[in-house]
XYZ file of N, CA, C and O in Angstrom:
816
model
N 27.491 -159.844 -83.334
C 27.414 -159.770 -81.882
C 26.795 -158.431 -81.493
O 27.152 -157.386 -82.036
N 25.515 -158.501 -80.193
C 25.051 -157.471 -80.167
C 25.490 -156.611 -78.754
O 25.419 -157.408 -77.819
N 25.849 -155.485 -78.352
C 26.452 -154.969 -77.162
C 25.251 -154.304 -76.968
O 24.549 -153.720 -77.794
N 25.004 -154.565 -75.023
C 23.840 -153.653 -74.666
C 23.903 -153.522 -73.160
O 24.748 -154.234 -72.617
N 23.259 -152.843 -72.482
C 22.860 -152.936 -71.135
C 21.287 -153.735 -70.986
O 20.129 -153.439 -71.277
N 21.966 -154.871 -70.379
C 21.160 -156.077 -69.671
C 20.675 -155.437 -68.291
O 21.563 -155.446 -67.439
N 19.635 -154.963 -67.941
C 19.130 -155.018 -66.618
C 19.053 -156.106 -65.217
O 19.109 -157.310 -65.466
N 18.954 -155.762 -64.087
C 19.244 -157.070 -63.605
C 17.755 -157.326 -64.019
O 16.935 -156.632 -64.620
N 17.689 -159.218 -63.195
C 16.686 -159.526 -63.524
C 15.531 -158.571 -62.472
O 14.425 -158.224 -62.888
N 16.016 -158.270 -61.147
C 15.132 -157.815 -60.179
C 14.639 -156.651 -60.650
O 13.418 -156.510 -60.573
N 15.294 -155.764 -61.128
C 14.550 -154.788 -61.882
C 13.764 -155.141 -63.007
O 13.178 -154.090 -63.270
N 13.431 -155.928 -63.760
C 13.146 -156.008 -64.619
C 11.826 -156.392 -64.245
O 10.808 -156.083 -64.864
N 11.895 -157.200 -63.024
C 10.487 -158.196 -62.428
C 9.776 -157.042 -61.992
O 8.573 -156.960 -62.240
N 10.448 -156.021 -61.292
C 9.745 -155.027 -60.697
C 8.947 -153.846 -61.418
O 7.962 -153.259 -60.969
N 9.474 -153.670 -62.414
C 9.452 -152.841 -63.765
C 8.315 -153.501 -64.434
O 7.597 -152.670 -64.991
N 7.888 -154.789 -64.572
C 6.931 -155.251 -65.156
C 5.417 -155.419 -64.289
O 4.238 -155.269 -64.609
N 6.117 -155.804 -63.056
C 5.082 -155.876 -62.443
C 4.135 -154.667 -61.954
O 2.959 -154.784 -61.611
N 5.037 -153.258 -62.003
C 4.328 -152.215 -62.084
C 3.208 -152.055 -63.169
O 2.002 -151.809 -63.143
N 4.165 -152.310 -64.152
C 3.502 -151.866 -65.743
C 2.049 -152.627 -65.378
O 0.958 -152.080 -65.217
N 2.366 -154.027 -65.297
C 0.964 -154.795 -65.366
C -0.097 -155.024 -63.875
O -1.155 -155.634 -63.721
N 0.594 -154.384 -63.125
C -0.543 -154.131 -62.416
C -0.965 -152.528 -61.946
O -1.553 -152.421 -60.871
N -0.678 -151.307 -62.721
C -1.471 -150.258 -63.184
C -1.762 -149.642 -62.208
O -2.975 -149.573 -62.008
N -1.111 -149.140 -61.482
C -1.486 -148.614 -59.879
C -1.302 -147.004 -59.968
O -0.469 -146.474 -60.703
N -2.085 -146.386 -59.225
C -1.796 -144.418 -59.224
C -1.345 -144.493 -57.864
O -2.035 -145.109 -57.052
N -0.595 -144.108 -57.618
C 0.396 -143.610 -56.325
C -1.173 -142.318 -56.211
O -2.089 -141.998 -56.968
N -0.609 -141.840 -54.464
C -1.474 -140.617 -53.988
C -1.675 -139.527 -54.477
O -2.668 -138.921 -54.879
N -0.085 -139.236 -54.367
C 0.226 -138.430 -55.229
C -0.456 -138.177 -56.628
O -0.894 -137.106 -57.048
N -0.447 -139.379 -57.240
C -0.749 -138.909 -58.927
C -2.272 -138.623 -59.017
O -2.887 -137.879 -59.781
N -2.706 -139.438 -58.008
C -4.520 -139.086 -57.864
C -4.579 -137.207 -57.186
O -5.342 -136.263 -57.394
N -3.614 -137.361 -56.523
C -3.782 -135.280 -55.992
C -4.223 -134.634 -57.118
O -5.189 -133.922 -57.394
N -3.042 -135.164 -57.833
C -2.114 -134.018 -59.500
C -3.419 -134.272 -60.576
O -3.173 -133.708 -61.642
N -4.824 -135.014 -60.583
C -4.868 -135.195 -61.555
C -6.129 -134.279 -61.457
O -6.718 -134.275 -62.538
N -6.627 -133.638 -60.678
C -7.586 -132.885 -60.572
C -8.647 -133.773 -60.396
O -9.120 -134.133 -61.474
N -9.270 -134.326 -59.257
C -10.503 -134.953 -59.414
C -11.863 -134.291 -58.366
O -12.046 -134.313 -57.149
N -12.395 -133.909 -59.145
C -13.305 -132.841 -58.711
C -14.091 -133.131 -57.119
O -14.749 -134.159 -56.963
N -13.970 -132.337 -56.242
C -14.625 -132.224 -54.698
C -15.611 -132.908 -54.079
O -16.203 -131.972 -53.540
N -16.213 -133.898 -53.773
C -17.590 -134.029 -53.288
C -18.083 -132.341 -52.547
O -17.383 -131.709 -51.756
N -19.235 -131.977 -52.995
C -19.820 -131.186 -52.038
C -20.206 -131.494 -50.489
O -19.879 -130.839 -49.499
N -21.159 -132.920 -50.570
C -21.495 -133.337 -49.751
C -21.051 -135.183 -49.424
O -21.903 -136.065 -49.538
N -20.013 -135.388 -49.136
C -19.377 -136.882 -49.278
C -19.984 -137.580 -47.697
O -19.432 -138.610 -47.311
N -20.550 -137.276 -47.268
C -21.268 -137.879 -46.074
C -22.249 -138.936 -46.666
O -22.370 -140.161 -46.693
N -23.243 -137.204 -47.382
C -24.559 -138.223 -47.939
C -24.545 -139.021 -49.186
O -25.513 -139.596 -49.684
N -23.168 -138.982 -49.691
C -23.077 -140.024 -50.759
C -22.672 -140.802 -50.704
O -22.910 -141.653 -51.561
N -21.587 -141.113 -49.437
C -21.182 -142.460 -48.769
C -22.704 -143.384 -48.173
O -23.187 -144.475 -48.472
N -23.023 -142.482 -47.378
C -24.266 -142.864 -46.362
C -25.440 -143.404 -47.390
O -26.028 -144.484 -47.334
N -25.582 -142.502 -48.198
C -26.532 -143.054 -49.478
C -26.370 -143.838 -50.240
O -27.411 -144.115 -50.836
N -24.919 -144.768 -50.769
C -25.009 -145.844 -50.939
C -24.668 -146.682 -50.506
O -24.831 -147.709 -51.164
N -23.903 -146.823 -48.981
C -23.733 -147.839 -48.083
C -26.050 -148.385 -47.473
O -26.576 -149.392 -47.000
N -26.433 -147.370 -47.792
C -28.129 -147.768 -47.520
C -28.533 -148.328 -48.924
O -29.754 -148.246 -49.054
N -28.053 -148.749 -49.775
C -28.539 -148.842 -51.080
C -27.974 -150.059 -51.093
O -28.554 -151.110 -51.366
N -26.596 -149.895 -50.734
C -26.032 -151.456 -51.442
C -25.555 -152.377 -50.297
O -25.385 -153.538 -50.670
N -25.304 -152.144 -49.019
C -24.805 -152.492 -47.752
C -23.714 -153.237 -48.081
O -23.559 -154.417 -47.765
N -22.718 -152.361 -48.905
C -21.443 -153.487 -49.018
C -20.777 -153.925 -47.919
O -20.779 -153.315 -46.850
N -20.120 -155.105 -48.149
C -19.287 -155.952 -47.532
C -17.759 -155.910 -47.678
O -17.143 -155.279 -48.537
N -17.214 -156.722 -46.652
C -15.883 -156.778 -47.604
C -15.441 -156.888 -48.426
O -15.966 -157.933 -48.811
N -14.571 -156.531 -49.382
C -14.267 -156.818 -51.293
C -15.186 -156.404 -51.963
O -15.214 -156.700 -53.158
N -16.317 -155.510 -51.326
C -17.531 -155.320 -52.281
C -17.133 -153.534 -52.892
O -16.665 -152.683 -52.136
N -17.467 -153.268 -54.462
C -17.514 -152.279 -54.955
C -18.765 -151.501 -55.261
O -19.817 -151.937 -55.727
N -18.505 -150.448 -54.964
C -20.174 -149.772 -55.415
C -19.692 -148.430 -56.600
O -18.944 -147.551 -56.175
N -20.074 -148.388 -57.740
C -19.491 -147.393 -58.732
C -20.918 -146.853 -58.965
O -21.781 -147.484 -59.575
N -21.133 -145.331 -58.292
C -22.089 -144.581 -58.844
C -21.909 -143.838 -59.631
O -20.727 -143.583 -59.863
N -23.123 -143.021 -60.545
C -22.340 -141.728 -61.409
C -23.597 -140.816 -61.165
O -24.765 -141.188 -61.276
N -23.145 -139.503 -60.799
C -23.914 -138.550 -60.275
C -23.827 -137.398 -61.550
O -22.957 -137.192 -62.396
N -25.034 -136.809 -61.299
C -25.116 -135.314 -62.075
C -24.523 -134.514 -61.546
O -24.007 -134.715 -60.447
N -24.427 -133.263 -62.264
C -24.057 -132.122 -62.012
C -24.082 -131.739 -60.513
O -23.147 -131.403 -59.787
N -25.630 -131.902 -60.197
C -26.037 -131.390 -59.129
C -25.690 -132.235 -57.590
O -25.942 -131.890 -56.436
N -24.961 -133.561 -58.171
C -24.665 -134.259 -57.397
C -25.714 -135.484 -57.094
O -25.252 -136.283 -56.279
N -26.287 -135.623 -57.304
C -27.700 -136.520 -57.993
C -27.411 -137.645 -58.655
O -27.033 -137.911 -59.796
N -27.752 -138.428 -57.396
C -26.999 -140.009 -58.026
C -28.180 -140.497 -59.242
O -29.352 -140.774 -58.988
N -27.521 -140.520 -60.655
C -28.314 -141.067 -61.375
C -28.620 -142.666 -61.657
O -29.694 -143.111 -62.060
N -27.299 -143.512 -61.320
C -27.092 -144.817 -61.414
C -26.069 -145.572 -60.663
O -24.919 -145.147 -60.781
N -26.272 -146.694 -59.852
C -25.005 -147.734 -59.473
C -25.051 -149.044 -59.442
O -26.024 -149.718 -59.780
N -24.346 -149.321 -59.169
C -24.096 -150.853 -59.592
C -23.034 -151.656 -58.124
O -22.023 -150.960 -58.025
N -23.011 -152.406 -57.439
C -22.283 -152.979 -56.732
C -21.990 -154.215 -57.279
O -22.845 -154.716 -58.008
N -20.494 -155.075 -56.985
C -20.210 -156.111 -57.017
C -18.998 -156.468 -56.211
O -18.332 -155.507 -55.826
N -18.528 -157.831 -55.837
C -17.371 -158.442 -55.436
C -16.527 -158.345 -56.218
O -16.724 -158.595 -57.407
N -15.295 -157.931 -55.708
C -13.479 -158.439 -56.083
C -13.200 -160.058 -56.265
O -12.813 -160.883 -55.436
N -13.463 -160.169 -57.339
C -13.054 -161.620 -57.271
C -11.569 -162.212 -57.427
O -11.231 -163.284 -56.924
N -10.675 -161.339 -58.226
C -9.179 -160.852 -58.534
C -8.221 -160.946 -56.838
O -8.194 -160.181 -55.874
N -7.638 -162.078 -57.090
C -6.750 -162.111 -55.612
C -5.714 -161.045 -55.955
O -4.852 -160.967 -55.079
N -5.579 -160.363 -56.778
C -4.278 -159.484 -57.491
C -4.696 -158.025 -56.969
O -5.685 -157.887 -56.250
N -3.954 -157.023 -57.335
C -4.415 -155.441 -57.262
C -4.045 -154.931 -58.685
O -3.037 -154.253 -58.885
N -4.777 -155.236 -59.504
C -4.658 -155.499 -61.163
C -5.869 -154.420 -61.301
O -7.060 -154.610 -61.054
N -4.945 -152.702 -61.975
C -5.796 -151.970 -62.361
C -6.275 -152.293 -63.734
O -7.160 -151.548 -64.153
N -5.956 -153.056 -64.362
C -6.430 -153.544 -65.947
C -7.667 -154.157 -65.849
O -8.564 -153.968 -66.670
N -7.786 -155.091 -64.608
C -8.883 -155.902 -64.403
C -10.201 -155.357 -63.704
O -11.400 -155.594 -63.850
N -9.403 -154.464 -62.824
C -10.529 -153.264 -62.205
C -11.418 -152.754 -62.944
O -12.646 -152.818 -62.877
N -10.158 -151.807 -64.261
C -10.782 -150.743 -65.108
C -12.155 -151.866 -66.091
O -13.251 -151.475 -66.494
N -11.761 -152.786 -66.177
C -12.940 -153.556 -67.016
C -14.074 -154.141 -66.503
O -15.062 -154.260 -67.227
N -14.085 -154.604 -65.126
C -15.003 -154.680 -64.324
C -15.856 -153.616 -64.037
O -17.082 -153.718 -63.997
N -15.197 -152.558 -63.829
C -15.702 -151.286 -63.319
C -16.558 -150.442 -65.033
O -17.535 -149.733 -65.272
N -15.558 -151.025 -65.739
C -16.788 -150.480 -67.002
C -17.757 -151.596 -67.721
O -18.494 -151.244 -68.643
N -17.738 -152.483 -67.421
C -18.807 -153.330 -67.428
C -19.990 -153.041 -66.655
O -21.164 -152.839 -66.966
N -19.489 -153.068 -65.787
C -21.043 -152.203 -64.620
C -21.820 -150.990 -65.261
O -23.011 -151.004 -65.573
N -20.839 -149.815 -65.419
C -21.194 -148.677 -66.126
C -21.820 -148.967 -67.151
O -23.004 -148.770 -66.882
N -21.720 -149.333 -68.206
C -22.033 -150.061 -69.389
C -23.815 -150.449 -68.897
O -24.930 -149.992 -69.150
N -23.405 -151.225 -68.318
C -24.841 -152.057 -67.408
C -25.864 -150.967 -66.945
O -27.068 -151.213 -67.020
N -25.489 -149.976 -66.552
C -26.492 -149.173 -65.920
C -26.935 -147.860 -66.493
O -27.962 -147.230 -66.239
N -25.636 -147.479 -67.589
C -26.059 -146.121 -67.779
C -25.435 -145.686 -69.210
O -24.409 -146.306 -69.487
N -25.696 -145.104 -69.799
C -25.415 -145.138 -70.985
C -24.566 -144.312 -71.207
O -24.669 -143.232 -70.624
N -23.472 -144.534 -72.099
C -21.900 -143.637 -72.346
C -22.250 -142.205 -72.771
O -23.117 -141.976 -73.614
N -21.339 -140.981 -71.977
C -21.636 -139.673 -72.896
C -20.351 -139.482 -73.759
O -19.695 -138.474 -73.496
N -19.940 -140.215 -74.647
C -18.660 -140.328 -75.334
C -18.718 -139.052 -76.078
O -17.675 -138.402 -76.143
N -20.224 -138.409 -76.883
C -20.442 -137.717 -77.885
C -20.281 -136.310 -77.426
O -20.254 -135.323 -78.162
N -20.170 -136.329 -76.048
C -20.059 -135.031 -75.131
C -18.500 -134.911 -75.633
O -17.560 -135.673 -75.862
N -18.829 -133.279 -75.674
C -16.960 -132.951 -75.804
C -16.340 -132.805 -74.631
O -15.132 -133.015 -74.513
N -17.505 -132.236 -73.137
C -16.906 -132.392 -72.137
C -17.939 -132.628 -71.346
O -19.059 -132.133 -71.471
N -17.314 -133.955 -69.898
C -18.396 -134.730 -69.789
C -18.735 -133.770 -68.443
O -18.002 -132.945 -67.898
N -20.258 -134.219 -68.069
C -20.972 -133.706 -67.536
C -21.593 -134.574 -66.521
O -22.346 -133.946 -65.776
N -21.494 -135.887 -66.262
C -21.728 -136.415 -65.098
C -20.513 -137.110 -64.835
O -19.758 -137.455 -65.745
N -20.341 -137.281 -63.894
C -19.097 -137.895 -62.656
C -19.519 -139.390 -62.407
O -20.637 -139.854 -62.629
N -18.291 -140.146 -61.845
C -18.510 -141.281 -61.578
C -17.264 -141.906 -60.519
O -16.091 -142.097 -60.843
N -18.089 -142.241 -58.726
C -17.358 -142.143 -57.491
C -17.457 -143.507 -57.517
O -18.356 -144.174 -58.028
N -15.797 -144.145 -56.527
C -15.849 -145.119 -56.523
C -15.806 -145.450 -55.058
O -14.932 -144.926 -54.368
N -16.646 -146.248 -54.545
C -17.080 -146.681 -52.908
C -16.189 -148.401 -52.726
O -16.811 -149.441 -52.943
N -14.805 -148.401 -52.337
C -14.689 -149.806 -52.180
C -14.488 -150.060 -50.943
O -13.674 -149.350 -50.353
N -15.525 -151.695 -49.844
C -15.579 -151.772 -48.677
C -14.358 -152.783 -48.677
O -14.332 -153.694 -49.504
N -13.292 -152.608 -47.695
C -12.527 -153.482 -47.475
C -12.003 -153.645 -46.086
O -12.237 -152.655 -45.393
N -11.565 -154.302 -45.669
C -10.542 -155.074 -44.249
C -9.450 -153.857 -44.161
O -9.110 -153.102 -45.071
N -8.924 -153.888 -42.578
C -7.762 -152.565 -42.795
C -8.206 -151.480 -42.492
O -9.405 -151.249 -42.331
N -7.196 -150.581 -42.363
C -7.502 -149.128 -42.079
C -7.390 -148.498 -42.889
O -6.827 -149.072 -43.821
N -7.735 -147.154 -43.150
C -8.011 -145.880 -44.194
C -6.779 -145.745 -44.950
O -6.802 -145.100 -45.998
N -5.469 -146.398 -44.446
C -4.313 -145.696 -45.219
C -4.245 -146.238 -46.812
O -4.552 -147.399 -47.081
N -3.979 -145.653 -47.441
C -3.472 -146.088 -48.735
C -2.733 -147.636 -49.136
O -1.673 -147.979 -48.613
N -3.208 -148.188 -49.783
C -2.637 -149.497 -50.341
C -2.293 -149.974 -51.939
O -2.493 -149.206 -52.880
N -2.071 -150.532 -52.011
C -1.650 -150.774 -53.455
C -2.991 -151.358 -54.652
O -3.144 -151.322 -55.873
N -3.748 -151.861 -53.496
C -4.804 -152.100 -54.269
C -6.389 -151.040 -54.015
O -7.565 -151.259 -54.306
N -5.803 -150.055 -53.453
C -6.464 -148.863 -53.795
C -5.656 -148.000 -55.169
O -6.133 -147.544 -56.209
N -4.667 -148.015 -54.795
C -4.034 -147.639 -56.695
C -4.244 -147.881 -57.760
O -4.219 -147.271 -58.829
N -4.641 -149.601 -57.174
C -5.111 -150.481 -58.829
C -6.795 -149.946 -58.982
O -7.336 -149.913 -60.087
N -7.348 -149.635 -58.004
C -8.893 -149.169 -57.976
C -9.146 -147.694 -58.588
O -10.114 -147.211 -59.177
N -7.835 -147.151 -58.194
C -7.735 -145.902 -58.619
C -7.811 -145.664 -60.272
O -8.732 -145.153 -60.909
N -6.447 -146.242 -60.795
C -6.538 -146.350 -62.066
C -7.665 -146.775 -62.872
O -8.220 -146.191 -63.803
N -7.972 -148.251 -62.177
C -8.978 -148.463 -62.642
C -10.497 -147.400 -62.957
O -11.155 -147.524 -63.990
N -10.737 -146.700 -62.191
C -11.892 -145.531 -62.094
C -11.618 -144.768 -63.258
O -12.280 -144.889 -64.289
N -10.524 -143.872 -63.106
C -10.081 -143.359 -64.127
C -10.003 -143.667 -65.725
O -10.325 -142.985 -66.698
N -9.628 -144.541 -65.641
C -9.798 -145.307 -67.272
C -10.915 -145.553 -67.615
O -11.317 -145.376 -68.765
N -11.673 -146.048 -66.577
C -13.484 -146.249 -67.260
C -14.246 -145.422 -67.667
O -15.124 -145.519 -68.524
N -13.794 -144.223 -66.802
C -14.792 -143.077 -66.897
C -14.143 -142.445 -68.156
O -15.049 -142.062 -68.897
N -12.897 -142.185 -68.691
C -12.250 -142.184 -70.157
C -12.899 -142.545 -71.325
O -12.904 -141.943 -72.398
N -13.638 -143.944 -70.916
C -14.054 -145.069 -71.760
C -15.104 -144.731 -72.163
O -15.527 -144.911 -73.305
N -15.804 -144.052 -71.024
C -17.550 -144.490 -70.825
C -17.990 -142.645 -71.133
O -19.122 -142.386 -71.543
N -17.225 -141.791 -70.943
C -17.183 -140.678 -71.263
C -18.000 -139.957 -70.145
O -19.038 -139.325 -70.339
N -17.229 -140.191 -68.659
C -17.371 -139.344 -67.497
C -16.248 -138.798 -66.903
O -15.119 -139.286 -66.882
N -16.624 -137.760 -66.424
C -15.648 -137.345 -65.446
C -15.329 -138.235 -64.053
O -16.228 -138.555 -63.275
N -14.115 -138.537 -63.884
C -13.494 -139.195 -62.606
C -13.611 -138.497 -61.533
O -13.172 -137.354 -61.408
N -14.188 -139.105 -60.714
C -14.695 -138.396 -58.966
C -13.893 -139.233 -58.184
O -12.898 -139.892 -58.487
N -14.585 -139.075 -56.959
C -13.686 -139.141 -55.372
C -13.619 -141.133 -55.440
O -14.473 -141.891 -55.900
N -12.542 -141.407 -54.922
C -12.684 -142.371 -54.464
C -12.405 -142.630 -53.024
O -11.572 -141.959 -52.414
N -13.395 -144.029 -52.216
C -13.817 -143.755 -51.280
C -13.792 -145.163 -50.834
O -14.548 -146.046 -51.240
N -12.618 -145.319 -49.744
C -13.025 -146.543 -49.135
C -14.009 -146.643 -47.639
O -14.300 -145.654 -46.965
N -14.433 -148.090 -47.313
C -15.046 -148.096 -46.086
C -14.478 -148.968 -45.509
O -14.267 -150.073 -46.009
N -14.073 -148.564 -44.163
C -14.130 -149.672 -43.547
C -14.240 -150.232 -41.936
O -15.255 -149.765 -41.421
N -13.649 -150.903 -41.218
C -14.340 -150.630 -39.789
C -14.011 -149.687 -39.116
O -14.338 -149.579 -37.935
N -13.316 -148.851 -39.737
C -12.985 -147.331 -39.001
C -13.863 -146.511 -39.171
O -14.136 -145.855 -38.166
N -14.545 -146.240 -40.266
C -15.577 -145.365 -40.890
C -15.006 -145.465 -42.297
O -14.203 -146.325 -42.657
N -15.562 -144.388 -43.135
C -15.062 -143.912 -44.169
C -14.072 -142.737 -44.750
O -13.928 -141.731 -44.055
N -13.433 -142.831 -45.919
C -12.460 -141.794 -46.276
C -12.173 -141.589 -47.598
O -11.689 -142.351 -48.435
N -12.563 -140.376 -47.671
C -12.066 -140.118 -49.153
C -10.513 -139.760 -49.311
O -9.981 -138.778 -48.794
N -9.639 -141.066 -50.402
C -8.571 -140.730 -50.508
C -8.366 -139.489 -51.351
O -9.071 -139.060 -52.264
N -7.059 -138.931 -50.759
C -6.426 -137.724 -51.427
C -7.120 -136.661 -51.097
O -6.661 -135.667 -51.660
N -8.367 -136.348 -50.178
C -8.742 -135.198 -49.819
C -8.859 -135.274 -48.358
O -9.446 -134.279 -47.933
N -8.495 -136.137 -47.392
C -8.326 -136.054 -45.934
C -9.512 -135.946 -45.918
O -9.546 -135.327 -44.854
N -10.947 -136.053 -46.310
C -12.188 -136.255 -45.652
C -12.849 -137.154 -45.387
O -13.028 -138.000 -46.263
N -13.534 -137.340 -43.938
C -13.578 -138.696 -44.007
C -14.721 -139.116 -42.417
O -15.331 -138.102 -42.074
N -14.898 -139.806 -41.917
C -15.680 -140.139 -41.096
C -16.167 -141.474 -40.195
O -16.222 -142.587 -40.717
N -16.440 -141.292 -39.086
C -16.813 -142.834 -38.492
C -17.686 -143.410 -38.926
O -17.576 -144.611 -39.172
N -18.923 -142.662 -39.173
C -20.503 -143.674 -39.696
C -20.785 -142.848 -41.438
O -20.810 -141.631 -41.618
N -20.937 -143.752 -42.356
C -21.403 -145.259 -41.981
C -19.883 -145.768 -41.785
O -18.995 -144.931 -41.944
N -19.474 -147.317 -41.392
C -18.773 -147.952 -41.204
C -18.876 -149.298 -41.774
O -20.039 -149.672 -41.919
N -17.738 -150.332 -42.227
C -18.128 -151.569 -42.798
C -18.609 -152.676 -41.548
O -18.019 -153.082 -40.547
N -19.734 -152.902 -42.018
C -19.971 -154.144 -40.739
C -21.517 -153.439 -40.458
O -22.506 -154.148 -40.277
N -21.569 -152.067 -40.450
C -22.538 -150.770 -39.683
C -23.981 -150.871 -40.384
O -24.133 -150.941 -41.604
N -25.105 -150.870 -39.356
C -26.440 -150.860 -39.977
C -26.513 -149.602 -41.179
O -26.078 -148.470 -40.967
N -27.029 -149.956 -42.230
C -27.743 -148.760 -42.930
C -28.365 -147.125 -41.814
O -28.750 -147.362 -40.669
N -28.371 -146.092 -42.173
C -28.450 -145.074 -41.597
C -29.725 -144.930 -42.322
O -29.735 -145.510 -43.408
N -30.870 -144.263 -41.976
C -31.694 -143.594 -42.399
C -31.975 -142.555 -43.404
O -32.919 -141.815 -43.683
N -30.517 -142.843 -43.934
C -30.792 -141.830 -44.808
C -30.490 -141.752 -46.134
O -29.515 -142.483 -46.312
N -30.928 -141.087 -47.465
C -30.965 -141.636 -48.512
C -30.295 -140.959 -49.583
O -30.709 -139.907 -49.095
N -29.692 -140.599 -50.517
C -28.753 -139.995 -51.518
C -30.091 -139.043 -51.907
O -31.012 -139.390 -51.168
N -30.424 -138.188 -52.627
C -30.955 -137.211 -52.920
C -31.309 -137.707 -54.648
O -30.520 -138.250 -55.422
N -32.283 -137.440 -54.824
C -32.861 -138.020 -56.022
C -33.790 -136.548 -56.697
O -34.422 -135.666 -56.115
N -33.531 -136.781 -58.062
C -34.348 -135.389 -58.603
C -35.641 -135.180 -58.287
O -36.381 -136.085 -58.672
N -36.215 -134.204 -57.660
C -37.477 -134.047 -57.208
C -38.671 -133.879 -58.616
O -38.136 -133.445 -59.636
N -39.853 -134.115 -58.704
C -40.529 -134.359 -59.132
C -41.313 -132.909 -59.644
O -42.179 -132.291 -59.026
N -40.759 -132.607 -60.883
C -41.316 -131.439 -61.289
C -42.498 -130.609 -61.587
O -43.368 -131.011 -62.360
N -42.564 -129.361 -60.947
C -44.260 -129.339 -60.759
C -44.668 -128.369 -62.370
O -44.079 -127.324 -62.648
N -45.670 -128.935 -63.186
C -45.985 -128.020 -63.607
C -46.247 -126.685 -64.272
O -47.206 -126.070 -63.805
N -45.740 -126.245 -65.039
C -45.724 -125.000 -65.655
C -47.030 -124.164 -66.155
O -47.225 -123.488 -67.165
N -47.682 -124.425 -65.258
C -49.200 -124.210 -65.986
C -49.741 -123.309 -64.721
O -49.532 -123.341 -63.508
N -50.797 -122.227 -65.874
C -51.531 -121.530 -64.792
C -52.610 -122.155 -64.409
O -53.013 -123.173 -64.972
N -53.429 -121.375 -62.993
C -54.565 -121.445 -62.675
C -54.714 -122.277 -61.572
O -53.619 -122.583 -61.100
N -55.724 -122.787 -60.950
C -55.969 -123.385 -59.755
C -54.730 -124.141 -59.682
O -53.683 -123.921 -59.072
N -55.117 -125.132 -60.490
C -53.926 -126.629 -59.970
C -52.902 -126.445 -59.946
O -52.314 -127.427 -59.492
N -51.785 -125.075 -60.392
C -50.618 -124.725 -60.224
C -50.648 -124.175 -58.898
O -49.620 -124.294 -58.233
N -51.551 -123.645 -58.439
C -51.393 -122.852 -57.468
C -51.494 -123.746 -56.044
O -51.035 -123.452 -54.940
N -52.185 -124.835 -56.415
C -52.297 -126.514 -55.351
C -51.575 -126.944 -55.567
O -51.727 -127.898 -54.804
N -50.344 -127.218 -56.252
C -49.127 -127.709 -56.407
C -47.938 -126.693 -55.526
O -47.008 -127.046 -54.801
N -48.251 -125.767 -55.797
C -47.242 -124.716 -55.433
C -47.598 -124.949 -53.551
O -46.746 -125.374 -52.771
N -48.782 -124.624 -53.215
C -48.886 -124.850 -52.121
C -48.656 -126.294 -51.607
O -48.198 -126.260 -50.465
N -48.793 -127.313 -51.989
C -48.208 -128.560 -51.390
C -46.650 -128.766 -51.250
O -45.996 -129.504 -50.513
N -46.229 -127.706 -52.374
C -44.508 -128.405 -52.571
C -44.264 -127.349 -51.140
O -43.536 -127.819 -50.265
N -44.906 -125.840 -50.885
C -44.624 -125.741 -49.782
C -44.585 -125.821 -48.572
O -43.985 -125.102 -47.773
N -45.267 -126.754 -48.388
C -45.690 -127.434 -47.473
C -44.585 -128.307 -46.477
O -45.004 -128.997 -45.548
């Protein structure tokens, strides 16, 4: 005969259902250090003009150093759940898709923000937790650093856990004119005339 402490069942349901649906409280996204947008306007604005998500729609970019969107990918939530397991694999499937892993890096060097458009207001939900985790684990996977995550929606936009945030763009909202910042086109290292016609056009 074996003697033990039996849990009720309600804890037990609750206890599991955490486990398996993988959620970061606010809090744990504060604590985990996830590095600043410099400029989170033009990287919202720059891929709400790129991808014009919709409701349930995800946009996972990964930027350089310099903040320099190198690659993204948008898709639909198809998951009626808030299942960070299912997130984190969706979300590195995309990655996978667009850009190639820096696993071999000992420490990574491009970032990767997550843009999800949804119904509702800016506050925190449970299936921003599961989105949360999810980010986090991919970029683990894929060998990036974890950035801002960022919902939209008919309020404007907001980056959770840093109170920044804004009316335009908005979900529903025309594209803005304006475009994420892309590496400029390097002039040249060479003497003589044509450096010097380069030099004068770039100042131009």
């Amino acid at each position: 005969m074996t003697f033990g402490f039996a849990p009720s069942s309600a804890a037990s349901l609750s206890s599991s259902a955490v486990s398996a649906n993988r959620v970061l409280e606010p809090a744990e996204w504060a604590a985990a250090g996830i590095p600043l947008l410099r400029s989170p306007r033009e990287v919202v604005s720059g891929l709400h003009a790129r991808h014009r998500p919709g409701p349930a729609t995800a946009v996972v970019a990964v930027l350089d150093p310099d903040e320099r969107l190198r690659a993204s990918a948008s898709f639909t939530r198809r998951s009626a759940s808030a299942d960070g397991w299912m997130y984190r694999n969706a979300l590195l499937g995309q990655l996978r898709r667009v850009i190639p892993h820096d696993l071999r890096r000992r420490t990574p060097v491009r970032t990767a923000v997550l843009l999800y458009c949804r119904e509702g207001d800016a506050r925190w939900t449970e299936e921003d937790g599961a989105w949360m985790w999810g980010l986090r684990d991919a970029c683990t996977l894929h060998g990036l650093r974890c950035g801002a995550y960022i919902t939209l929606t008919r309020d404007g936009w907001q980056v959770l856990g840093e109170g920044r945030g804004g009316r335009h763009p908005s979900a529903g909202s025309e594209p803005e004119p304006v475009a994420m910042s892309a590496a400029p086109p390097r002039i040249p290292r060479t003497g003589g005339a044509a450096s010097e016609v380069l030099r004068r056009a770039a100042a131009r």
